[in-house]
Structures are given as structure tokens and as C-alpha cells.
Coordinates of C-alpha atoms and ligand atoms in Angstrom, one line a residue:
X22 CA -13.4 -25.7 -24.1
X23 CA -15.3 -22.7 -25.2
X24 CA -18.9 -21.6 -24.8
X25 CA -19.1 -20.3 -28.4
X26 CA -18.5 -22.8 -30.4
X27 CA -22.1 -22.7 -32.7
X28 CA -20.9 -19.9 -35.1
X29 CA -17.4 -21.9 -36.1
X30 CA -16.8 -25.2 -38.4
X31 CA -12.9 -25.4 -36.9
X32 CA -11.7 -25.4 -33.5
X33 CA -9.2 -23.0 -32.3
X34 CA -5.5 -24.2 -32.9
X35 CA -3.5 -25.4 -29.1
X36 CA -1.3 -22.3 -29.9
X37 CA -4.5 -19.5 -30.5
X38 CA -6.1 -21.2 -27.4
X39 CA -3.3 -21.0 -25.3
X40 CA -2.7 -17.5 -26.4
X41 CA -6.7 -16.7 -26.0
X42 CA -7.2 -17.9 -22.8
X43 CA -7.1 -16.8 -19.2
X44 CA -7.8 -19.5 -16.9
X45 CA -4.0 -19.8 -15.4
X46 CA -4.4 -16.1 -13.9
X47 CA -8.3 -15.5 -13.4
X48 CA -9.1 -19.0 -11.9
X49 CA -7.7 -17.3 -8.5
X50 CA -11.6 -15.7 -9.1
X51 CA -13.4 -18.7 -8.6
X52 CA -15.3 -17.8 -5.5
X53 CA -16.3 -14.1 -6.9
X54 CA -17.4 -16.0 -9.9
X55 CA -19.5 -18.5 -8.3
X56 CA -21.1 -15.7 -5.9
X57 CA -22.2 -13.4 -8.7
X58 CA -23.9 -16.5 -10.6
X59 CA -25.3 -17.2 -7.5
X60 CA -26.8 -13.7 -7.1
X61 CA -27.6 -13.5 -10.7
X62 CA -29.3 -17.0 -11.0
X63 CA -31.5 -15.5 -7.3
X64 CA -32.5 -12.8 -9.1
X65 CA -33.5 -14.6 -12.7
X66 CA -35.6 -16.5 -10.5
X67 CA -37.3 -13.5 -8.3
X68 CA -38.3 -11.8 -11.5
X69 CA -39.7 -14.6 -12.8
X70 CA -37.3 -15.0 -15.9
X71 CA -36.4 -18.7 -15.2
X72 CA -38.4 -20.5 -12.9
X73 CA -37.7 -20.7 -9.4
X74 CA -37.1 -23.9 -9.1
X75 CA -34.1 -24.1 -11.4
X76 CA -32.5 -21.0 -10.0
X77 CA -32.9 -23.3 -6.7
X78 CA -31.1 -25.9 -8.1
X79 CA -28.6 -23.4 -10.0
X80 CA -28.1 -22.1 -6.8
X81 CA -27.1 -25.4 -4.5
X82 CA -25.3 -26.7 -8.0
X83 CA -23.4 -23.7 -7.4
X84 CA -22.8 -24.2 -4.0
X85 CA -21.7 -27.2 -4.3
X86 CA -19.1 -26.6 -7.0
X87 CA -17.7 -23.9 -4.5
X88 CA -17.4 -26.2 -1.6
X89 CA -15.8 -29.2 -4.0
X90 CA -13.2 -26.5 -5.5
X91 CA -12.3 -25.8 -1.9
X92 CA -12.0 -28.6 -1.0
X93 CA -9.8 -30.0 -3.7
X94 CA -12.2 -33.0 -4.8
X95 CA -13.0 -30.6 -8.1
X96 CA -9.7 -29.1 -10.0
X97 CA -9.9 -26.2 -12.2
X98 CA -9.6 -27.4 -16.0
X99 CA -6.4 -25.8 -17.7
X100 CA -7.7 -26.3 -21.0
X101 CA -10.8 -24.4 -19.8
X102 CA -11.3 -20.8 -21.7
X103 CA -11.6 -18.8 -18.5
X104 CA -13.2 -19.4 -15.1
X105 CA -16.7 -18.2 -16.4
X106 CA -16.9 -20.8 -18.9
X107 CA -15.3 -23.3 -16.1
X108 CA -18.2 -23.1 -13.8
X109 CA -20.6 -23.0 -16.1
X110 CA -19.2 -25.5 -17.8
X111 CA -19.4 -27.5 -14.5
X112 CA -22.7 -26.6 -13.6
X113 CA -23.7 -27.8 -16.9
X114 CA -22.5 -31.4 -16.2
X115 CA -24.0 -31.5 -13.7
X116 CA -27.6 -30.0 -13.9
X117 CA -27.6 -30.9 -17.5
X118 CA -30.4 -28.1 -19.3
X119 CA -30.7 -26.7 -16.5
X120 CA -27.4 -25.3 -15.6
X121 CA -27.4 -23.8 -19.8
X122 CA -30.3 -21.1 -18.3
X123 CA -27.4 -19.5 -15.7
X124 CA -25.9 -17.3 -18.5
X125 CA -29.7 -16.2 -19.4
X126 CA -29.3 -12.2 -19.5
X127 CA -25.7 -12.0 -18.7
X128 CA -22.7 -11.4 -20.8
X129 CA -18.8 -12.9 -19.4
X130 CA -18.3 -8.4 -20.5
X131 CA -20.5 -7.7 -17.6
X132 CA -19.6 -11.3 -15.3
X133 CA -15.9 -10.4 -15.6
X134 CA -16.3 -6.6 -14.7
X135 CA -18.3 -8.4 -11.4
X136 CA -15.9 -10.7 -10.2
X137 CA -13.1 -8.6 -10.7
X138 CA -14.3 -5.6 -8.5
X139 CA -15.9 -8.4 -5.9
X140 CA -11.7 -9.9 -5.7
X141 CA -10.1 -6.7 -5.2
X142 CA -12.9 -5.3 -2.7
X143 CA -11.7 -8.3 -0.9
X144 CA -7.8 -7.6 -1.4
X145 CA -8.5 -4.2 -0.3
X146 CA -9.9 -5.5 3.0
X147 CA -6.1 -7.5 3.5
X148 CA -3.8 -4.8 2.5
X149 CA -5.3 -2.5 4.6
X150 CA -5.3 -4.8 7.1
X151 CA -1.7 -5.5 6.6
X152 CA -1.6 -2.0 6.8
X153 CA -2.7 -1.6 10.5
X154 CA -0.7 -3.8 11.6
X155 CA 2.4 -2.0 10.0
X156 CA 0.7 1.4 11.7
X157 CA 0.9 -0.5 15.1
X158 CA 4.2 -1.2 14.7
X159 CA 5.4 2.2 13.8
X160 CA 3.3 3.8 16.8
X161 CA 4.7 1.2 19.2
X162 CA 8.3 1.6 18.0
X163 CA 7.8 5.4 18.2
X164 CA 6.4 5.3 21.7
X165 CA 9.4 3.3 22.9
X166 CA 11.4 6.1 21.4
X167 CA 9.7 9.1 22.2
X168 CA 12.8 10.7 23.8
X169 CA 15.7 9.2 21.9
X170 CA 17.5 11.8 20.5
X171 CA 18.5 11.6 16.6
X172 CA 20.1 13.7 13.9
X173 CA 17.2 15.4 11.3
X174 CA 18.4 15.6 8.1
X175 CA 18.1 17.7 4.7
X176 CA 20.1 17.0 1.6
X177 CA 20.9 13.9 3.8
X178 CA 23.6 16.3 6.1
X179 CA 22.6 16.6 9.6
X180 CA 20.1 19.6 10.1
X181 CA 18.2 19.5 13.1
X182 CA 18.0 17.3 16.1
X183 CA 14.9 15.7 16.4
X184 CA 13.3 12.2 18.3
X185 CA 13.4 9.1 16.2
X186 CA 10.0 8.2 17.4
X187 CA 9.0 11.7 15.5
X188 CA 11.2 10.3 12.5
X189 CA 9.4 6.9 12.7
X190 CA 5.6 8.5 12.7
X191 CA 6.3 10.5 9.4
X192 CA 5.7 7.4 8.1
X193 CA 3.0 7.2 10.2
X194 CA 1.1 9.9 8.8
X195 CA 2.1 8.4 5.1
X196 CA 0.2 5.0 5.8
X197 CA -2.5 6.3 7.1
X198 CA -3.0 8.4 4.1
X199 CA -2.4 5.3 2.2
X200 CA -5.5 3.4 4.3
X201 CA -7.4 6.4 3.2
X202 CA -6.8 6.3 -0.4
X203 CA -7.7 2.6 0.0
X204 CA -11.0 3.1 1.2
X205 CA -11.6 5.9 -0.7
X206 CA -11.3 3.5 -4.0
X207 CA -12.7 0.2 -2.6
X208 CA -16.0 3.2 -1.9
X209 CA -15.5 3.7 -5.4
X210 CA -15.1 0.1 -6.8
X211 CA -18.7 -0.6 -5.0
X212 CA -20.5 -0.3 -7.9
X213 CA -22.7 -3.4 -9.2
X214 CA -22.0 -3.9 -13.2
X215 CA -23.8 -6.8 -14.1
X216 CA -26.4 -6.1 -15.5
X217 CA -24.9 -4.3 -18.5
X218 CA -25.2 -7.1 -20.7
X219 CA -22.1 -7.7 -23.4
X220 CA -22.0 -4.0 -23.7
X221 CA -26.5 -2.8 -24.5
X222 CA -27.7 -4.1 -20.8
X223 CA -30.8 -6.3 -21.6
X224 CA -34.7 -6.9 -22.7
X225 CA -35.3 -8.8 -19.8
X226 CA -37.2 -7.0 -16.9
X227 CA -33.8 -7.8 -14.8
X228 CA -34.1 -6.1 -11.2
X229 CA -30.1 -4.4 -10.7
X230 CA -30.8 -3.6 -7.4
X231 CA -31.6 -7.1 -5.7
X232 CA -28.2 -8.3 -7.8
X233 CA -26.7 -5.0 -5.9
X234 CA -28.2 -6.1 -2.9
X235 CA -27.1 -9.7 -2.9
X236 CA -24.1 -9.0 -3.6
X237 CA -23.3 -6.1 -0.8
X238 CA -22.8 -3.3 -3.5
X239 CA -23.9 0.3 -2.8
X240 CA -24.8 1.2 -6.3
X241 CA -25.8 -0.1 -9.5
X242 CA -23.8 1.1 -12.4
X243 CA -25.6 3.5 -14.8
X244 CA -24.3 3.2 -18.1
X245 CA -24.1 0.0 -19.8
X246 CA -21.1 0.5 -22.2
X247 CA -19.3 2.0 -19.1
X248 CA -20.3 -1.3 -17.1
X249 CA -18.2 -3.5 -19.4
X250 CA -15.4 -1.3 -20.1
X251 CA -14.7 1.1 -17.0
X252 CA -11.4 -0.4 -15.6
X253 CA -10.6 2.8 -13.7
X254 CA -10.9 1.2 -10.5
X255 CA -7.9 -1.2 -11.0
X256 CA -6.0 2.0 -12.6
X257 CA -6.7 3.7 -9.2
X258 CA -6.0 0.6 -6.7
X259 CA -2.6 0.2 -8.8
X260 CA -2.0 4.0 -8.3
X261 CA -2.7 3.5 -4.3
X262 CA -0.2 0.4 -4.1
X263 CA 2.1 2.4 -6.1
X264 CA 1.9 5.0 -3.1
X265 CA 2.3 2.1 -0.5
X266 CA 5.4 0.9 -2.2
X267 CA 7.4 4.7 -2.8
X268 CA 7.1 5.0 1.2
X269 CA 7.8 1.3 1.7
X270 CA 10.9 2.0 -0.3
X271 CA 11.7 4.9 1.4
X272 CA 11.6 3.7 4.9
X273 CA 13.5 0.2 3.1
X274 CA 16.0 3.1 2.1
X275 CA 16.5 4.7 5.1
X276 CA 16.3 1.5 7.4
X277 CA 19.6 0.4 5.0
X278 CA 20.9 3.3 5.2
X279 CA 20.9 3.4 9.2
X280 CA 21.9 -0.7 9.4
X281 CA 25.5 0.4 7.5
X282 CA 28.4 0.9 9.4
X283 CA 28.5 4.6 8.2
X284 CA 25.4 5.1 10.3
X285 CA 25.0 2.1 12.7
X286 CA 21.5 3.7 14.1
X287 CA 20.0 0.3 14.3
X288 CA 20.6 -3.7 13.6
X289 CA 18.3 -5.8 11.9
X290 CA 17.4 -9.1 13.8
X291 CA 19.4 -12.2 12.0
X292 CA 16.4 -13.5 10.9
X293 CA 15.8 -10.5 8.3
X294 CA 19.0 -10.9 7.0
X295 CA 21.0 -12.2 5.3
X296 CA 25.2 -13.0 5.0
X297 CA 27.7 -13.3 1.8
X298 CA 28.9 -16.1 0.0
X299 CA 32.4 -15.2 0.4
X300 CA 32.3 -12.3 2.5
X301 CA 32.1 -14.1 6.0
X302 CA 31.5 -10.3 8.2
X303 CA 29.0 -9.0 6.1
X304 CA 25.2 -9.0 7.2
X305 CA 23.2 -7.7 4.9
X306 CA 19.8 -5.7 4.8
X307 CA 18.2 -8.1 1.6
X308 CA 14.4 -7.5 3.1
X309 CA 14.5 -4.0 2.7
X310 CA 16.6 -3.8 -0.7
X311 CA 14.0 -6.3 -2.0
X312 CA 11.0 -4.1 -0.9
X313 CA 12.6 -1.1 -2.9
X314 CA 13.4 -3.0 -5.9
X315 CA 10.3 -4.7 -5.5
X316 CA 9.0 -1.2 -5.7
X317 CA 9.9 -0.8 -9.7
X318 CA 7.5 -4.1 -10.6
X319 CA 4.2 -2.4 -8.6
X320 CA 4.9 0.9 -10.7
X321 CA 5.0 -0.8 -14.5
X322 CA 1.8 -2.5 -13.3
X323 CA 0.5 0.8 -13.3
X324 CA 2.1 1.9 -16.4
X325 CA 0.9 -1.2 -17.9
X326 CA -2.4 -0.6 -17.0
X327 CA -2.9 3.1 -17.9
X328 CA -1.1 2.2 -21.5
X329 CA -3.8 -0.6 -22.1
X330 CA -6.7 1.3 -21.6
X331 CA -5.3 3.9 -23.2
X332 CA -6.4 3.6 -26.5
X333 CA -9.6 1.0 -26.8
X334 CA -12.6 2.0 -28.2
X335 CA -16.1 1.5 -26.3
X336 CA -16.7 -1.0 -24.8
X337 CA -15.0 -4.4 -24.1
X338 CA -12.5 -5.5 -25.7
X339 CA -10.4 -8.2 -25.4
X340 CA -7.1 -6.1 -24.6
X341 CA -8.9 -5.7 -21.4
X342 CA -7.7 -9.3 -20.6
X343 CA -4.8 -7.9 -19.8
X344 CA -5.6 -5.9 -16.4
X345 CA -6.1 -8.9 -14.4
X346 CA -2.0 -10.2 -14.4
X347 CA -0.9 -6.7 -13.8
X348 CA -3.4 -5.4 -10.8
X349 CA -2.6 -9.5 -9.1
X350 CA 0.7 -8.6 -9.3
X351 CA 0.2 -5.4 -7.6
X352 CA -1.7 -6.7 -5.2
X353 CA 0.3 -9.9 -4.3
X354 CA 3.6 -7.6 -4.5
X355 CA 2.1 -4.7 -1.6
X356 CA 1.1 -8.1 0.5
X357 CA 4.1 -9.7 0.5
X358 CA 6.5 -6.9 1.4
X359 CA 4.1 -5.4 3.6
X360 CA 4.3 -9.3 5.3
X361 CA 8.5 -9.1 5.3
X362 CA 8.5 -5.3 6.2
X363 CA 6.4 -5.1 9.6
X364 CA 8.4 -7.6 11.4
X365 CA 11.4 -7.0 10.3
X366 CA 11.3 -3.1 11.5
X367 CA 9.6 -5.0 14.7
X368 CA 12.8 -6.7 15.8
X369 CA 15.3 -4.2 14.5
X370 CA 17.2 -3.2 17.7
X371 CA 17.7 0.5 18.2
X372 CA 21.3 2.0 18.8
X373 CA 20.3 5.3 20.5
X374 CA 23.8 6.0 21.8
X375 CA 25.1 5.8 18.2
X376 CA 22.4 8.4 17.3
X377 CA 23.0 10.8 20.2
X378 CA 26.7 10.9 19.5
X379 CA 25.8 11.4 15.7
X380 CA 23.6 14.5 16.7
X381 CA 26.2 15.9 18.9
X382 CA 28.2 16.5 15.4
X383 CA 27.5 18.4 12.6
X384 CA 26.7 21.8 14.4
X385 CA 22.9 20.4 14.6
X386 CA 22.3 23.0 16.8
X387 CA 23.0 25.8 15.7
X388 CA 19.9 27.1 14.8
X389 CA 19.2 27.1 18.3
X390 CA 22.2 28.9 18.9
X391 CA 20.7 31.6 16.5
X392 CA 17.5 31.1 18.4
X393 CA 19.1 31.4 21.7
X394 CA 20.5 35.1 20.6
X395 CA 17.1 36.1 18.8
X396 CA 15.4 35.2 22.0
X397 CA 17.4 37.9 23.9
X398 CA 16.0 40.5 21.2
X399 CA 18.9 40.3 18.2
X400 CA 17.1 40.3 15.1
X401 CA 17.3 37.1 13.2
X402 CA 19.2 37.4 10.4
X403 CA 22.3 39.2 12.5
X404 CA 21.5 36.2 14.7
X405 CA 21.8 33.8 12.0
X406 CA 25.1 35.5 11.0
X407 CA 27.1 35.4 14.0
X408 CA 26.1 32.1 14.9
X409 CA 27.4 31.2 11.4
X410 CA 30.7 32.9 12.6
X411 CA 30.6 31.2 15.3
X412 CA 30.6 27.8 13.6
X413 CA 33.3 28.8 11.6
X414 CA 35.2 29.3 14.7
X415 CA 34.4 25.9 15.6
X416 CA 35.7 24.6 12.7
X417 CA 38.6 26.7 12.9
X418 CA 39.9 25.1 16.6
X419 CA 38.5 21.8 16.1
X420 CA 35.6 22.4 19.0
X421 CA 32.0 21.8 18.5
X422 CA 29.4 24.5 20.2
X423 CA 29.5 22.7 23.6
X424 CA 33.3 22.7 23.4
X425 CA 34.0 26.5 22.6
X426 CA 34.8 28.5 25.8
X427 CA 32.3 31.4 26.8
X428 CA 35.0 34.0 25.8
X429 CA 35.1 33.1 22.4
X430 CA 31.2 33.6 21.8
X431 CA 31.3 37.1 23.1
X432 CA 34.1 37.7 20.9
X433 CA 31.9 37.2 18.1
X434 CA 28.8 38.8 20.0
X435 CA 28.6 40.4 23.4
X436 CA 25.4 39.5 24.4
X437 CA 26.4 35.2 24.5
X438 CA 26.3 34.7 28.7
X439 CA 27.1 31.0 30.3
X440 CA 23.1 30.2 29.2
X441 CA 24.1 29.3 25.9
X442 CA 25.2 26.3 26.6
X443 CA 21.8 25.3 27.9
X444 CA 20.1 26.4 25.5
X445 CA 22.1 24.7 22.6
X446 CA 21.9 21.4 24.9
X447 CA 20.8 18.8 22.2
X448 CA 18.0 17.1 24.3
X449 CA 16.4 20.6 25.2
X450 CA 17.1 21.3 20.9
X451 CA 14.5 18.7 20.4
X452 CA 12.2 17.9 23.6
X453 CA 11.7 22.4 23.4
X454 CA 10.4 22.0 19.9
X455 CA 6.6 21.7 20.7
X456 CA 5.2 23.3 17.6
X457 CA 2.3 21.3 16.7
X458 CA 4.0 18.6 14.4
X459 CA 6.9 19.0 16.2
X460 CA 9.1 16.4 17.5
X461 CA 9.0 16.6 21.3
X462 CA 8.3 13.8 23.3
X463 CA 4.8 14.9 24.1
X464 CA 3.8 15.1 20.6
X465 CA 5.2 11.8 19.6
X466 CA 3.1 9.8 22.5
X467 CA 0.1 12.1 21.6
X468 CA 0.4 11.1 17.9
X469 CA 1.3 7.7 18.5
X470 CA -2.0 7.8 20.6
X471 CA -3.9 9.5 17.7
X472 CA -3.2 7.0 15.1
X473 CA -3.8 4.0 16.8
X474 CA -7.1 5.7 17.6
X475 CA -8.0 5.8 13.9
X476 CA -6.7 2.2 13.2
X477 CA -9.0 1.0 16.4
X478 CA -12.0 2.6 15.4
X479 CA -11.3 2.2 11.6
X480 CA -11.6 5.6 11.4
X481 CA -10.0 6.4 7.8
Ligands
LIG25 N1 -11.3 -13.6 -20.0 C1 -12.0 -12.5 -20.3 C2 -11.4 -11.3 -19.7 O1 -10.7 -11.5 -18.7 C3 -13.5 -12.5 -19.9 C4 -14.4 -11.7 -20.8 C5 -14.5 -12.3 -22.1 N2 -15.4 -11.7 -23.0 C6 -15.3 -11.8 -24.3 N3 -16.2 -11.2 -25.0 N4 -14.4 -12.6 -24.9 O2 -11.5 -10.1 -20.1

């Protein structure tokens, strides 16, 4: 069915239709839809444009096809051009002439732009709720292992020791950036469009501002052509879930990584994963692998996006049809991993032992061996150097820095006494680094503390 029939003598072929139409992926914005009629049929009627009485009746007939769609008594028509002309198609059967004076100053240009920003103000508010509760399960996790002791890596070779509760709150501080860049666009998607008309706003003395108001906006758009064809907002929420999923895949990465016999830092509960067909030992991390290939599908939404807007001339045009599939993906994508992720890394069991005997190879501290003789007033570098000898001592006899005997250290420098081996001590490696940002027990509980402030009092 279409709402522009008058102009044509032929009706569109079944292929052209099918091809033309959007109802199978923007019916999902049936209640948006129905809301802004509803606050644009309130305000018709307040400015005297139809009469009050049939924006009344526009109003409950609205209302009533919202509770009969939710219900399930009313089922969206396929063959229906998109949800706009559904529902006003509806309304129409039902309120007969009445229902016809709904699209009275309105374009679908402007009533698309509308529901779209009202749907994913709303899919905002769940992924960063899904969000939090990710947050709270990092901060928990981390406070439980404020003092476990794990290898730090760079280049993916053991480096430095640090806590794996300081490990787990990097990615702390990465979602809550990501909650920030969320409400940081949803604050820029709270702009009102309808109103712009099909692409030359309107004669009629409209008032913006109550439609604004009715509808919870902050602002009013205030350029008509912009109003129909600004689509930055879906460009910059697929950009934010793009961010979501890189450190969802990272973390995925990592948490395979350290599930792998090679590693064996944790074990993922049975119930996130999954065996082999033929292979009857192997347990494998699926969940995680799925969230980092999952990953690649969120990015070419955004690639998608950014190369249909790229070239379309002011103002709508009907390429802009196309946003709606990719930014649902997006959005359906970052709420279902974020759903598999949190409780899977919830009931992962911890294997600290396997860590501390991973730190206590590698020569992870030998910086602080360097440290150690720095602190007793040996510059740096000459530091740096005979702790490197040192090592390749080490190496040499098949000992590790706890292992070589006091006499071999003063062979390579004089100044080594019997407190080196406290001071290389892995715990004391990693519970002494108290730098702010550090990863001592004290800052792990103090910014496990800090970000579950922010998530409480919705301070991002
Ligand atoms: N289904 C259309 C879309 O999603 C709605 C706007 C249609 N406007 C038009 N002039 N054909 O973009």
C-alpha cells in the first residue's frame, strides 16, 4: 500500500515494491512512530491547525493502535510501504477523514528522522545499561583479586609483575569511556527534527517547541534541509559501538588467550563453552571468539554508513533508507555480546597459582633488580646494565634472580647485599608500585571503589 498513489495510472510491480519498501526492518519503530504522531497531532490541535477535537480523537485512535500492536490483536502489514504509512494507514480505517488530517504539516523526510533518533535514544539507555552491569562485574572481579599477583606483558613477553585486578580495571577505565561517548551522542541525538517538513519546514504557524516538549527533546533542530538529511548521529552511535566492540574483543582475546593450556590463568564455566565434535578433551572458549568475530560485522556497519552518506546531495534521499539495517545491527550486535560477555567473565574461575608461578619466570623482575641498585645511589643506566648481566648469568646456570647465590651478584657489582632478594620479591614488585595508576592493591580497591561510584550516581 502506498500513500502516494494520486500522481501514478500503474501500480508499482511486486519486485519494485519489495525492493522499495522498508517495513520488514523499520516496523521494530512502531512505538517511536506512534508517539511522534501523537505529539504532532497535540500540537496541530494547540495551534489551532486541525480542530481539537480530531487531534483528540487522532490521539486515542493512536493509542489504541499502540496498545492492539502490543498486544498482538493488530499485526504489522508486510505489504505495507513502511511503518509511517502502516499507522496511518490504520488510523485511517479507523477514523475514516479524520485520521487523513495526521500527516497535515509533516513530511515521512521529517517523521522518519523523528522516530529514528527517538529508537536509538532508547537503545542508548540499554547498552549503557548493559554497560554497568559489565563495569560491576569487572570492579567486583578486580576487588576479589586485588592482590593476586600476575605476569604484565609488552609484545605479549612477560614484562612486569602486576595485580590482575589492576589488569582487569584497564578495561575498566575503557567502558567507562565508552558510557561517556554514549551519553555524549545520545546529548547530541536530542534534537527535535520534525518540523522540517519534506526538506522547506512549513506555512503553517507549527509551534517546534511544544512537539520538543512532548516529546522530551532538548532542542529543536535549526535548519530544515539538515532536519531531513543529518544522519550523523547514527554515524557517531555506530563509531561508539565500534569502540565497545575493539575492547570487547580485546578482553574476548585475552580471556582466550589465558583459558589455553599455554597460559591456564583462568577456566571458563561449562556453561560458556563449548566441546568438539570429535575431539572429546577439548573445551573451547566459543563466547569470546564469537564476540571478536562478531566485532568485524559492528565495524562494516560503520563503514556502511559513512560510505552511504558519503556522497548524497541535500536533503533526503532515498539511499538514506539504508542507515536503519546497518545502525539495528549495530545495536542488536553490542547487546547481545555484551549479554554473553558479562556472565561469562562472571563465572570464569581464577587460577592464581598458575599466574604466580608464570610471574616468577621470565626475569619479571628485573627492573626492580635495577631499581633496587639505583636506590642505593648507582645511576640508572649502569644499573640497568649490570642487572642485564646479571640476567645473562641467570640464563647462563639455569637459575632465575631468587635462585642465584649472593656471591654471584657482587661478582657483577659490589654493592648487591643479602637485601636483594627482598627487594626483587615478586609480591613486593607489584603491591610497592603505588604510582597513581599503579597496580598495588590499594589502588585497585580505590579504583574499583571509584568506578562503581560513577556507575551509582550515573556520573558519566
Ligand atoms: N522508509 C523511508 C526511510 O526509511 C521513510 C522516508 C520516506 N521518504 C520518502 N520521501 N520516500 O528513509
Amino acid at each position: 500500500m502506498q500513500l502516494w498513489k494520486g500522481r501514478f495510472q500503474k501500480a508499482l510491480s511486486k519486485t519494485t515494491n519489495d525492493f522499495n519498501s522498508s517495513i520488514s526492518f523499520d516496523s521494530r519503530m512502531y512505538r517511536e512512530d506512534i508517539e511522534g504522531s501523537i505529539a504532532h497531532s497535540k500540537m496541530l490541535g494547540e495551534c489551532g491547525i486541525i480542530s481539537k477535537e480530531d487531534a483528540a480523537a487522532i490521539g486515542e485512535g493512536l493509542r489504541g493502535i499502540l496498545a492492539d500492536l502490543d498486544s498482538g490483536k493488530l499485526t504489522i502489514d508486510p505489504e505495507a510501504e513502511d511503518i509511517h504509512t502502516f499507522v496511518e494507514g490504520e488510523l485511517t480505517s479507523r477514523l475514516g477523514d479524520t485520521g487523513k488530517r495526521l500527516h497535515t504539516a509533516r513530511s515521512r523526510n521529517d517523521q522518519v528522522a523523528v522516530d529514528l533518533r527517538l529508537y536509538l535514544r532508547n537503545q542508548i539507555k540499554e547498552i549503557s545499561g548493559l554497560t554497568e552491569e559489565l563495569l560491576k562485574v569487572i570492579c567486583k572481579k578486580a576487588e576479589e583479586h586485588a592482590e593476586t599477583i600476575m605476569p604484565g606483558y609488552t609484545h605479549l613477553q612477560r614484562a612486569q609483575p602486576i595485580t590482575f585486578g589492576h589488569h582487569l580495571l584497564a578495561y575498566g577505565e575503557m567502558f567507562l569511556r565508552d558510557l561517556k561517548r554514549l551519553s555524549d551522542c545520545s546529548e547530541r541525538m536530542d534534537v527535535m527534527p520534525l518540523g522540517s517538513g519534506a526538506l522547506a519546514g512549513t506555512t503553517y504557524p507549527i509551534d517546534r517547541r511544544l512537539t520538543a516538549d512532548l516529546l522530551s527533546f532538548e532542542s529543536v533542530s535549526e535548519n530544515s534541509l539538515d532536519g531531513v538529511s543529518d544522519r550523523d548521529y547514527c554515524i557517531e552511535l555506530a563509531s561508539a559501538l565500534s569502540i565497545i566492540m575493539m575492547h570487547l574483543s580485546r578482553f574476548s582475546e585475552e580471556i582466550i588467550l589465558w583459558c589455553s593450556h599455554e597460559f591456564k590463568f583462568i577456566e571458563l564455566d561449562d556453561a560458556f563453552s563449548t566441546g568438539s565434535s570429535i575431539m572429546p578433551q577439548k573445551k573451547n572458549p566459543d563466547i569470546a571468539e564469537l564476540v571478536r568475530g562478531k566485532t568485524g560485522r559492528v565495524y562494516g556497519d560503520l563503514m556502511g554508513l559513512l560510505t552511504v552518506m558519503k556522497g548524497i546531495p541535500l536533503a533526503y534521499n532515498k539511499d538514506m533508507q539504508e542507515d536503519k539495517e546497518a545502525i539495528f545491527d549495530a545495536v542488536d550486535t553490542v547487546k547481545m555480546c555484551l549479554t554473553a560477555f558479562t556472565p561469562m567473565l562472571d563465572t570464569m574461575t581464577v587460577l592464581p597459582q598458575n599466574m604466580r608461578n608464570a610471574a616468577a619466570g621470565g626475569f619479571i623482575n628485573a627492573t626492580d633488580c635495577a631499581d633496587y641498585l639505583t636506590k642505593k645511589g648507582l645511576p640508572f643506566r649502569d644499573a640497568y646494565k649490570a642487572t642485564g648481566e646479571i640476567v645473562a648469568l641467570c640464563i647462563e646456570k639455569g637459575l632465575t634472580l631468587e635462585t642465584l647465590p649472593l656471591d654471584e651478584y657482587k661478582k657483577v657489582c659490589d654493592i648487591f647485599d643479602e637485601g636483594v632478594y627482598e627487594a626483587i620479591g615478586l609480591e613486593r614488585c607489584a603491591y610497592e608500585r603505588r604510582s597513581q595508576g599503579g597496580p598495588c592493591p590499594d589502588n585497585v580497591r580505590k579504583n574499583a571503589d571509584r568506578l562503581k561510584t560513577i556507575i551509582e550516581n550515573k556520573l558519566y
